[in-house]
Amino acid sequence: MAGDDDLPEKHGLFKLHPRVYDPSQCDVDIVALHGLSGNAFKTWTDKDDHLWLRDSLPDHIPNARIMTFGYDSALRNSKSRMTVFDFAQDLLERLLAERKDPTERERPLIFLCHSLGGIVAKQALILAHLQGDTFGTITLQISSQLLDNITRMSTEILSDMSILSFYEQKPLSSTGSLIVEQFSAILGLPNERAIPINSDHRGISRCSPRHPNRYLPVWSSLKEMVEKRNLFNLTYNFTPEKLWPCIRDVLSMDDMVNTFICVDAIEELNAEDCRRIVAGFNDIVESLNNDPRRKHRIRVFFSSRPSAQYGVNHPLMHILSANRQHTEADIRNYLSDSMAEFCRTNSAFALAMAQSNSRSIIEKITKRADGMFLWATVAWENFCRGLFWNKDVLEKRILDLESTPSGINPLYNKILDQVDPNLRKHMWAFFSILAVAKRPLKEAELSEVLAVMLSRNDELELLHPGAIQLFPKLAEIVEKHFLDLITFHDDGTILFSHLSFKEYLLQTWATDRPEILDKARVNMTRACLAYIKHWDSLAMYSVNDDEQTPERLQLYMYAIEHHLSHLASLPSDHPLWIKYAETASSGYFTSKKMTPLHWLFKECFYTRSERLMPTKKCHDVVRAFVSHGYDLNNRDKEYRGAILNFCCFGNGKGFRLTVPLLLELGADPNLYPPKSEANLKAALMLKQDDVSSILLKHPKFDPNEVDGHGQSALHHLVEFGTDQAIFALLDSRAVEVNVQDRVGYTPLHLAVARERAEVVRQLLLVPSIRLDLIDKRGRTPLALATWWGLKQIALIIIERSEAFPVPEDTTVSPLLSAARHGEEDLVRVLLPKTRYRHIGRNLDESGKGFLHHATMNNWHDMIQQCLMLSDINIDQIDHSGGTALHYGAKLGCTESCRVLLEYGASTRLQDRNGRNAAQMAAEAGFKDTLMLILNDGHVDANQRDHQGRNLVHWAATLDCLDVMQLICQQPGVDIARRDNSGNLPIAYAWSCQMKYMVLSRPWYDYYNWDAVFDEAAARYREAQRVVEEMREASALAEEERKKEERKKEEARKPPDEKRWALLVHDARPSQPPAAPPPKPQNSSVPYASQEPGYPGHPNPFLYMSPDPRYGYQSYNHPP
């Protein structure tokens, strides 16, 4: 993949961001696909040379790898014969090469498509779906109305993806209309979100910083899609190095602008963890708050005991100190409120206090506490213990306060000394369970572990949880005797009243009574392993609903989550480790398809579990397992070899150190689970060269054993390994180099597909290499190289003479593939190697042979050689019925057509549309080619295509008088033939404004050609003539109307003797004159006035002009 956008290549997959690629720093891949006649860079660049995919998008999505894919979508001057299928296949191959790492393949993928790019992306999804791969999330900008089959096939695939469709709202200035209407730009899927952009077809793909608001939907939608990507596609890794970027990403979201974070009692962590947390938040706050592009104001508050390191390491941190005076005021307030509450609940104490000074008690406790709030709390609780109260008892308690030690540990010593010695054994057992537990326990859980600890059974026996006798009313007993030291939470859990008491116990036991801690750890581990061992009999109970879980089995989930943590506290040679190994056959591990060692390695080497135990101790445990008879290979089980395979897939130092240990202890390097990848492939995919080297050098490793994909070790090395590792394997062992995988690829095929030239050279040196093996699509290694246009690799293979077997009908010809890509130099090398044998036998997907492609590339000298030296069929047709002469005429390859005609190519063969070569040349407008075919003398000018058009029809569209003269000189030519639409050749000449196309004859000369080419004046004169004729006709009509009215008036007149009577009675007022006829609403032509002396007519003026399709056409025209 090209790394810079200024390279001369236009086609391929180019990386725009980041400049230096680190897979661990990228969360999503974005691939941009340009449209028809587009460019991988110019499509996304505005007039200011702002390539927004590179210059702007990373500011919004910094953790994205952004690429642009270029393909030959030009309409003009393109020699490519690739189809949408080929573009999509090329895209998939390049994406597979760029996303080889497992973490990269799990990374979400977004397609950003413009115009035809949406069709290419859909086709790629279809191919990936058929091949069983998933390529993430897609966003399509516009789709094509014409490719219904791709849309129909992709609808189901797209239904599970997130789709954003942006559609244009401005017409393109050159056309005055929208290039893609909204109904075509939107897919119409329920999971699609359509967003309008106020731009035209070109500008929609060019997001400029000069118009930030216009393209805000693009920025925000892409960012939202990345932030809400499917979390199941991500690899969970909770190491601090991974979590800090996650926290930063969360805090940088738009809805986290004003955030306040409080971290309480940070000093309870160890010093290193405390330092890392403070430094991590400090870096995040500083980067977000000081970024001028963001409006974030993040604030973090830490509460801690006094520590000088914060101010030293982080000078920008504001430190607020709570001094002794502040604490003493809080202590006094606490004691005052507590004393008032105790007086309210204990009347005897209230009477005693009435005779004493409460301020003296408060001041003594405050003074002795010396600013330690915890000491004051414990001292007051100890002061209140007692049943009887009077003035003497109260004064005695006040005296005892003066003798109470001021430190917290001495205070705890004094409190524990007051416990009845007969209760201390059970007290230590109960407290030790609370101290070693990994989370707060409930009463039933504590009762179960306490019963195991106090039982009389062998301490290594794993009792069935259902057989353990629990202690009833444990909470009441504890509350009665240890109320000051134990607290009960609302969720039913029981904890120490303060963390300092737990620290006191652990410190005291570690120095004075280590047997208490050891016994607690062993018995807690026993209780957990009992659940693992007896999982089958306990699985009938629900562990997801506490209401349905029996009280006797409350420890179930705790044992599943924390059994290894308790085991890790025991020495590596402790017998309970062997008990753990014996649980491998339990239903629990079987249901998880794991083994005890799987769980151990996962907790030791993944995420948080680097702290579970050191790697050396983990290895000692493994040795103890094997010495006890543990089978590392599990040959008879479904997950045979799973332990070694798990470590080969592990990404970390601990896994890399464990692989040689497992091999040393007898693990088989050739075994792996049936549904997993081979061990060597797993190590190579994760770039663990040291692990792969150990596997290859192991004496039991078989490099010729194939995996579930049919691939051998050599396949894996070619795809993921280094050149040195491949050369070492070829030199050191008898490796089978001709193994074919499920798709028929040999290692040589794979080296060609991965463009590894040095590996190809090395494989060709192996004496047993076979170059005639074909893959499932019928391609030899050489054919594969030419198929993808890999010229340099093809030339390397050509050096081997056995690379040129005669191709079968079902195989792909390297010569044909090279010609299809227009690789002239490669074809000139390949053609003599074939010895001109059967070169016309192989066809591409469209049915074209070598002669077709040679003609389309205008390689006339090679065509001549083939026709002279081979048995190729000069009139071979493809699936559309076209011969080589058809395509030569269509593309104007005159010299190639000359050679074909010299060797007898037929000029009368018709394609699926019924067109011959001469008609193809006329349609494409290549005069020289057409003249060449006409001069051949075998052209039938009267031959008609499926639309009924002969050569005269097609030639009428050319402004070439000599061509038409040559056609008309042929005997029997019919220049007056009508096509299926009833049009004459002259109609096409008229439509194309070809004045000299047809020789004028008196009975065919319908048109005034001078008037045609003076159309404006001719129309004006014609309009004037029509207007004058209509005026004359109107005047005559008006005269006739007046005559008729006079006749009717005369007929209505009474005789002369009665006329005087009518005059007498005609005294009524006269009627208003009739309104003039209305003016036509939709006419663009004025109508004549009704004024006297100007005859009117309500209709528009019309005149007729000839139409080449229908004979005549009517026009509305003003006079």
GROMACS .gro file of C-alpha atoms in nm, residues 116-458:
model
  343
  116LEU     CA    1  -2.007   0.449  -0.828
  117GLY     CA    2  -1.798   0.379  -0.519
  118GLY     CA    3  -2.117   0.270  -0.342
  119ILE     CA    4  -2.173   0.003  -0.607
  120VAL     CA    5  -1.814  -0.119  -0.575
  121ALA     CA    6  -1.852  -0.137  -0.196
  122LYS     CA    7  -2.177  -0.333  -0.227
  123GLN     CA    8  -2.016  -0.579  -0.465
  124ALA     CA    9  -1.723  -0.617  -0.228
  125LEU     CA   10  -1.961  -0.696   0.056
  126ILE     CA   11  -2.134  -0.957  -0.157
  127LEU     CA   12  -1.801  -1.122  -0.244
  128ALA     CA   13  -1.681  -1.106   0.118
  129HIS     CA   14  -2.009  -1.259   0.234
  130LEU     CA   15  -1.980  -1.541  -0.018
  131GLN     CA   16  -1.621  -1.602   0.090
  132GLY     CA   17  -1.719  -1.610   0.457
  133ASP     CA   18  -1.546  -1.292   0.567
  134THR     CA   19  -1.694  -0.993   0.746
  135PHE     CA   20  -1.566  -0.648   0.659
  136GLY     CA   21  -1.725  -0.434   0.928
  137THR     CA   22  -1.951  -0.133   0.896
  138ILE     CA   23  -2.035   0.054   0.576
  139THR     CA   24  -2.171   0.396   0.498
  140LEU     CA   25  -2.293   0.455   0.143
  141GLN     CA   26  -2.336   0.796  -0.005
  142ILE     CA   27  -2.526   0.728  -0.327
  143SER     CA   28  -2.628   0.422  -0.526
  144SER     CA   29  -2.699   0.344  -0.889
  145GLN     CA   30  -3.048   0.297  -1.028
  146LEU     CA   31  -2.921   0.068  -1.305
  147LEU     CA   32  -2.751  -0.209  -1.106
  148ASP     CA   33  -3.061  -0.365  -0.951
  149ASN     CA   34  -2.901  -0.706  -0.921
  150ILE     CA   35  -2.622  -0.580  -0.695
  151THR     CA   36  -2.871  -0.384  -0.486
  152ARG     CA   37  -3.097  -0.686  -0.451
  153MET     CA   38  -2.812  -0.916  -0.347
  154SER     CA   39  -2.665  -0.667  -0.101
  155THR     CA   40  -2.988  -0.569   0.074
  156GLU     CA   41  -2.979  -0.861   0.317
  157ILE     CA   42  -2.610  -0.808   0.390
  158LEU     CA   43  -2.657  -0.436   0.452
  159SER     CA   44  -2.953  -0.491   0.684
  160ASP     CA   45  -2.719  -0.564   0.979
  161MET     CA   46  -2.492  -0.264   0.923
  162SER     CA   47  -2.494   0.102   1.015
  163ILE     CA   48  -2.565   0.310   0.704
  164LEU     CA   49  -2.549   0.686   0.650
  165SER     CA   50  -2.661   0.826   0.314
  166PHE     CA   51  -2.576   1.185   0.223
  167TYR     CA   52  -2.758   1.326  -0.081
  168GLU     CA   53  -2.706   1.640  -0.283
  169GLN     CA   54  -2.949   1.933  -0.286
  170LYS     CA   55  -2.793   2.163  -0.545
  171PRO     CA   56  -2.799   2.108  -0.923
  172LEU     CA   57  -2.467   2.078  -1.104
  173SER     CA   58  -2.389   2.408  -1.277
  174SER     CA   59  -2.294   2.241  -1.607
  175THR     CA   60  -2.621   2.049  -1.634
  176GLY     CA   61  -2.860   2.264  -1.437
  177SER     CA   62  -3.007   1.961  -1.262
  178LEU     CA   63  -2.937   1.711  -0.985
  179ILE     CA   64  -2.709   1.430  -1.098
  180VAL     CA   65  -2.857   1.186  -0.848
  181GLU     CA   66  -3.210   1.237  -0.723
  182GLN     CA   67  -3.298   1.173  -0.360
  183PHE     CA   68  -3.491   0.854  -0.436
  184SER     CA   69  -3.182   0.709  -0.602
  185ALA     CA   70  -2.937   0.830  -0.339
  186ILE     CA   71  -3.124   0.661  -0.052
  187LEU     CA   72  -3.125   0.284  -0.013
  188GLY     CA   73  -3.457   0.275   0.170
  189LEU     CA   74  -3.341   0.036   0.444
  190PRO     CA   75  -3.474   0.060   0.802
  191ASN     CA   76  -3.121   0.082   0.941
  192GLU     CA   77  -3.032   0.373   0.714
  193ARG     CA   78  -3.012   0.740   0.815
  194ALA     CA   79  -3.043   0.985   0.524
  195ILE     CA   80  -2.888   1.332   0.562
  196PRO     CA   81  -2.917   1.613   0.304
  197ILE     CA   82  -2.608   1.818   0.213
  198ASN     CA   83  -2.646   2.165   0.063
  199SER     CA   84  -2.403   2.102  -0.223
  200ASP     CA   85  -2.391   1.962  -0.576
  201HIS     CA   86  -2.274   1.622  -0.697
  202ARG     CA   87  -1.906   1.717  -0.706
  203GLY     CA   88  -1.897   1.933  -0.395
  204ILE     CA   89  -2.067   1.674  -0.174
  205SER     CA   90  -1.743   1.477  -0.156
  206ARG     CA   91  -1.525   1.781  -0.078
  207CYS     CA   92  -1.561   1.892   0.281
  208SER     CA   93  -1.394   2.230   0.305
  209PRO     CA   94  -1.297   2.414   0.625
  210ARG     CA   95  -1.431   2.726   0.456
  211HIS     CA   96  -1.785   2.587   0.503
  212PRO     CA   97  -1.778   2.419   0.847
  213ASN     CA   98  -2.154   2.436   0.906
  214ARG     CA   99  -2.242   2.289   0.568
  215TYR     CA  100  -2.043   1.975   0.637
  216LEU     CA  101  -2.112   1.950   1.009
  217PRO     CA  102  -2.346   1.651   0.948
  218VAL     CA  103  -2.060   1.465   0.779
  219TRP     CA  104  -1.813   1.524   1.063
  220SER     CA  105  -2.056   1.451   1.342
  221SER     CA  106  -2.213   1.147   1.177
  222LEU     CA  107  -1.881   0.980   1.107
  223LYS     CA  108  -1.759   1.055   1.459
  224GLU     CA  109  -2.080   0.922   1.609
  225MET     CA  110  -2.054   0.605   1.401
  226VAL     CA  111  -1.701   0.545   1.526
  227GLU     CA  112  -1.793   0.614   1.889
  228LYS     CA  113  -2.093   0.383   1.874
  229ARG     CA  114  -1.920   0.104   1.686
  230ASN     CA  115  -2.005  -0.253   1.776
  231LEU     CA  116  -1.811  -0.333   2.091
  232PHE     CA  117  -1.825  -0.703   2.018
  233ASN     CA  118  -1.586  -0.643   1.728
  234LEU     CA  119  -1.320  -0.520   1.969
  235THR     CA  120  -1.065  -0.712   2.169
  236TYR     CA  121  -1.098  -0.656   2.543
  237ASN     CA  122  -0.765  -0.583   2.707
  238PHE     CA  123  -0.779  -0.424   3.050
  239THR     CA  124  -0.412  -0.347   3.100
  240PRO     CA  125  -0.343   0.005   3.233
  241GLU     CA  126  -0.172   0.090   2.903
  242LYS     CA  127  -0.499   0.015   2.722
  243LEU     CA  128  -0.736   0.161   2.978
  244TRP     CA  129  -0.587   0.510   2.993
  245PRO     CA  130  -0.656   0.582   2.623
  246CYS     CA  131  -1.008   0.447   2.679
  247ILE     CA  132  -1.064   0.686   2.970
  248ARG     CA  133  -0.933   0.971   2.761
  249ASP     CA  134  -1.165   0.882   2.471
  250VAL     CA  135  -1.463   0.875   2.705
  251LEU     CA  136  -1.377   1.210   2.861
  252SER     CA  137  -1.321   1.367   2.517
  253MET     CA  138  -1.678   1.295   2.404
  254ASP     CA  139  -1.898   1.591   2.332
  255ASP     CA  140  -2.135   1.515   2.621
  256MET     CA  141  -1.847   1.508   2.872
  257VAL     CA  142  -1.750   1.875   2.840
  258ASN     CA  143  -1.797   1.956   3.212
  259THR     CA  144  -1.702   1.656   3.423
  260PHE     CA  145  -1.603   1.627   3.790
  261ILE     CA  146  -1.429   1.307   3.904
  262CYS     CA  147  -1.376   1.218   4.271
  263VAL     CA  148  -1.125   0.950   4.377
  264ASP     CA  149  -1.154   0.882   4.752
  265ALA     CA  150  -0.887   0.738   4.982
  266ILE     CA  151  -0.628   0.695   4.710
  267GLU     CA  152  -0.359   0.631   4.969
  268GLU     CA  153  -0.511   0.287   5.033
  269LEU     CA  154  -0.353   0.174   4.706
  270ASN     CA  155   0.012   0.083   4.691
  271ALA     CA  156   0.254   0.365   4.616
  272GLU     CA  157   0.311   0.267   4.250
  273ASP     CA  158  -0.058   0.240   4.167
  274CYS     CA  159  -0.126   0.569   4.344
  275ARG     CA  160   0.146   0.743   4.143
  276ARG     CA  161   0.018   0.602   3.810
  277ILE     CA  162  -0.343   0.704   3.873
  278VAL     CA  163  -0.255   1.060   3.970
  279ALA     CA  164  -0.016   1.097   3.676
  280GLY     CA  165  -0.267   0.947   3.431
  281PHE     CA  166  -0.546   1.182   3.526
  282ASN     CA  167  -0.306   1.473   3.531
  283ASP     CA  168  -0.203   1.406   3.168
  284ILE     CA  169  -0.564   1.372   3.054
  285VAL     CA  170  -0.678   1.692   3.224
  286GLU     CA  171  -0.381   1.886   3.092
  287SER     CA  172  -0.430   1.770   2.730
  288LEU     CA  173  -0.807   1.821   2.719
  289ASN     CA  174  -0.830   2.147   2.910
  290ASN     CA  175  -0.544   2.310   2.718
  291ASP     CA  176  -0.664   2.206   2.371
  292PRO     CA  177  -0.800   2.525   2.203
  293ARG     CA  178  -1.019   2.315   1.972
  294ARG     CA  179  -1.213   2.172   2.265
  295LYS     CA  180  -1.439   2.323   2.525
  296HIS     CA  181  -1.369   2.058   2.787
  297ARG     CA  182  -1.314   2.146   3.152
  298ILE     CA  183  -1.233   1.825   3.338
  299ARG     CA  184  -1.168   1.842   3.713
  300VAL     CA  185  -1.040   1.555   3.932
  301PHE     CA  186  -1.048   1.552   4.312
  302PHE     CA  187  -0.832   1.312   4.517
  303SER     CA  188  -0.874   1.256   4.889
  304SER     CA  189  -0.566   1.119   5.060
  305ARG     CA  190  -0.362   1.121   5.373
  306PRO     CA  191  -0.078   1.372   5.361
  307SER     CA  192   0.183   1.290   5.096
  308ALA     CA  193   0.462   1.511   4.966
  309GLN     CA  194   0.491   1.333   4.631
  310TYR     CA  195   0.181   1.494   4.478
  311GLY     CA  196   0.306   1.848   4.491
  312VAL     CA  197   0.659   1.751   4.385
  313ASN     CA  198   0.561   1.543   4.081
  314HIS     CA  199   0.268   1.756   3.964
  315PRO     CA  200   0.335   2.126   4.028
  316LEU     CA  201   0.010   2.229   3.858
  317MET     CA  202  -0.196   2.037   4.112
  318HIS     CA  203  -0.375   2.245   4.376
  319ILE     CA  204  -0.336   2.085   4.720
  320LEU     CA  205  -0.594   2.157   4.987
  321SER     CA  206  -0.476   2.043   5.330
  322ALA     CA  207  -0.713   1.958   5.614
  323ASN     CA  208  -0.502   2.060   5.920
  324ARG     CA  209  -0.539   1.948   6.279
  325GLN     CA  210  -0.768   2.236   6.370
  326HIS     CA  211  -1.016   2.137   6.093
  327THR     CA  212  -1.010   1.773   6.203
  328GLU     CA  213  -1.052   1.852   6.571
  329ALA     CA  214  -1.356   2.064   6.493
  330ASP     CA  215  -1.504   1.771   6.303
  331ILE     CA  216  -1.421   1.533   6.591
  332ARG     CA  217  -1.592   1.760   6.843
  333ASN     CA  218  -1.902   1.785   6.624
  334TYR     CA  219  -1.907   1.407   6.580
  335LEU     CA  220  -1.870   1.339   6.953
  336SER     CA  221  -2.132   1.598   7.045
  337ASP     CA  222  -2.389   1.448   6.805
  338SER     CA  223  -2.303   1.089   6.906
  339MET     CA  224  -2.331   1.172   7.276
  340ALA     CA  225  -2.670   1.339   7.225
  341GLU     CA  226  -2.792   1.036   7.029
  342PHE     CA  227  -2.670   0.795   7.300
  343CYS     CA  228  -2.843   0.997   7.570
  344ARG     CA  229  -3.165   0.977   7.372
  345THR     CA  230  -3.150   0.599   7.340
  346ASN     CA  231  -3.005   0.515   7.686
  347SER     CA  232  -3.185   0.683   7.978
  348ALA     CA  233  -2.935   0.558   8.239
  349PHE     CA  234  -2.649   0.718   8.051
  350ALA     CA  235  -2.851   1.038   8.017
  351LEU     CA  236  -2.903   1.058   8.396
  352ALA     CA  237  -2.535   0.994   8.461
  353MET     CA  238  -2.440   1.265   8.211
  354ALA     CA  239  -2.675   1.511   8.383
  355GLN     CA  240  -2.448   1.489   8.688
  356SER     CA  241  -2.127   1.523   8.486
  357ASN     CA  242  -1.965   1.761   8.239
  358SER     CA  243  -2.005   1.638   7.882
  359ARG     CA  244  -1.747   1.887   7.753
  360SER     CA  245  -1.473   1.717   7.955
  361ILE     CA  246  -1.541   1.382   7.783
  362ILE     CA  247  -1.539   1.544   7.439
  363GLU     CA  248  -1.216   1.734   7.505
  364LYS     CA  249  -1.033   1.432   7.648
  365ILE     CA  250  -1.119   1.213   7.348
  366THR     CA  251  -1.032   1.496   7.108
  367LYS     CA  252  -0.698   1.555   7.276
  368ARG     CA  253  -0.607   1.187   7.284
  369ALA     CA  254  -0.709   1.146   6.915
  370ASP     CA  255  -0.448   1.400   6.809
  371GLY     CA  256  -0.638   1.482   6.492
  372MET     CA  257  -0.705   1.112   6.403
  373PHE     CA  258  -1.077   1.086   6.334
  374LEU     CA  259  -1.070   0.706   6.324
  375TRP     CA  260  -0.912   0.685   6.670
  376ALA     CA  261  -1.182   0.915   6.810
  377THR     CA  262  -1.454   0.700   6.651
  378VAL     CA  263  -1.317   0.372   6.791
  379ALA     CA  264  -1.248   0.528   7.133
  380TRP     CA  265  -1.602   0.661   7.160
  381GLU     CA  266  -1.755   0.328   7.054
  382ASN     CA  267  -1.539   0.154   7.314
  383PHE     CA  268  -1.640   0.414   7.574
  384CYS     CA  269  -2.010   0.342   7.517
  385ARG     CA  270  -1.977  -0.032   7.573
  386GLY     CA  271  -2.149  -0.137   7.895
  387LEU     CA  272  -2.486  -0.225   8.042
  388PHE     CA  273  -2.501  -0.022   8.364
  389TRP     CA  274  -2.449   0.351   8.398
  390ASN     CA  275  -2.426   0.589   8.691
  391LYS     CA  276  -2.199   0.870   8.800
  392ASP     CA  277  -1.928   0.636   8.939
  393VAL     CA  278  -1.921   0.418   8.623
  394LEU     CA  279  -1.904   0.729   8.407
  395GLU     CA  280  -1.609   0.871   8.604
  396LYS     CA  281  -1.429   0.536   8.582
  397ARG     CA  282  -1.475   0.534   8.204
  398ILE     CA  283  -1.336   0.887   8.186
  399LEU     CA  284  -1.025   0.774   8.377
  400ASP     CA  285  -0.986   0.481   8.136
  401LEU     CA  286  -0.975   0.729   7.846
  402GLU     CA  287  -0.658   0.878   7.989
  403SER     CA  288  -0.490   0.538   7.981
  404THR     CA  289  -0.608   0.452   7.627
  405PRO     CA  290  -0.307   0.441   7.388
  406SER     CA  291  -0.301   0.718   7.133
  407GLY     CA  292  -0.202   0.501   6.831
  408ILE     CA  293  -0.462   0.306   6.631
  409ASN     CA  294  -0.287  -0.030   6.656
  410PRO     CA  295  -0.252  -0.016   7.036
  411LEU     CA  296  -0.617   0.079   7.052
  412TYR     CA  297  -0.710  -0.233   6.850
  413ASN     CA  298  -0.489  -0.442   7.079
  414LYS     CA  299  -0.673  -0.314   7.382
  415ILE     CA  300  -1.013  -0.383   7.222
  416LEU     CA  301  -0.922  -0.740   7.123
  417ASP     CA  302  -0.776  -0.811   7.467
  418GLN     CA  303  -1.121  -0.747   7.608
  419VAL     CA  304  -1.268  -1.040   7.405
  420ASP     CA  305  -1.342  -1.358   7.598
  421PRO     CA  306  -1.045  -1.601   7.549
  422ASN     CA  307  -1.290  -1.888   7.483
  423LEU     CA  308  -1.423  -1.699   7.179
  424ARG     CA  309  -1.091  -1.604   7.028
  425LYS     CA  310  -1.045  -1.923   6.821
  426HIS     CA  311  -1.373  -1.871   6.642
  427MET     CA  312  -1.309  -1.496   6.626
  428TRP     CA  313  -0.975  -1.551   6.445
  429ALA     CA  314  -1.139  -1.796   6.204
  430PHE     CA  315  -1.417  -1.551   6.121
  431PHE     CA  316  -1.186  -1.250   6.091
  432SER     CA  317  -0.935  -1.442   5.877
  433ILE     CA  318  -1.206  -1.534   5.625
  434LEU     CA  319  -1.306  -1.168   5.595
  435ALA     CA  320  -0.940  -1.071   5.560
  436VAL     CA  321  -0.851  -1.309   5.271
  437ALA     CA  322  -1.182  -1.280   5.081
  438LYS     CA  323  -1.153  -1.112   4.740
  439ARG     CA  324  -1.483  -0.932   4.777
  440PRO     CA  325  -1.733  -0.868   5.061
  441LEU     CA  326  -1.919  -1.187   5.154
  442LYS     CA  327  -2.276  -1.242   5.263
  443GLU     CA  328  -2.385  -1.435   5.571
  444ALA     CA  329  -2.452  -1.762   5.382
  445GLU     CA  330  -2.115  -1.744   5.203
  446LEU     CA  331  -1.930  -1.678   5.528
  447SER     CA  332  -2.115  -1.959   5.698
  448GLU     CA  333  -2.016  -2.204   5.426
  449VAL     CA  334  -1.645  -2.118   5.433
  450LEU     CA  335  -1.643  -2.109   5.813
  451ALA     CA  336  -1.796  -2.457   5.821
  452VAL     CA  337  -1.520  -2.588   5.592
  453MET     CA  338  -1.254  -2.427   5.811
  454LEU     CA  339  -1.391  -2.568   6.138
  455SER     CA  340  -1.478  -2.915   6.003
  456ARG     CA  341  -1.298  -3.230   6.117
  457ASN     CA  342  -1.234  -3.356   5.762
  458ASP     CA  343  -0.894  -3.382   5.594
   0.00000   0.00000   0.00000
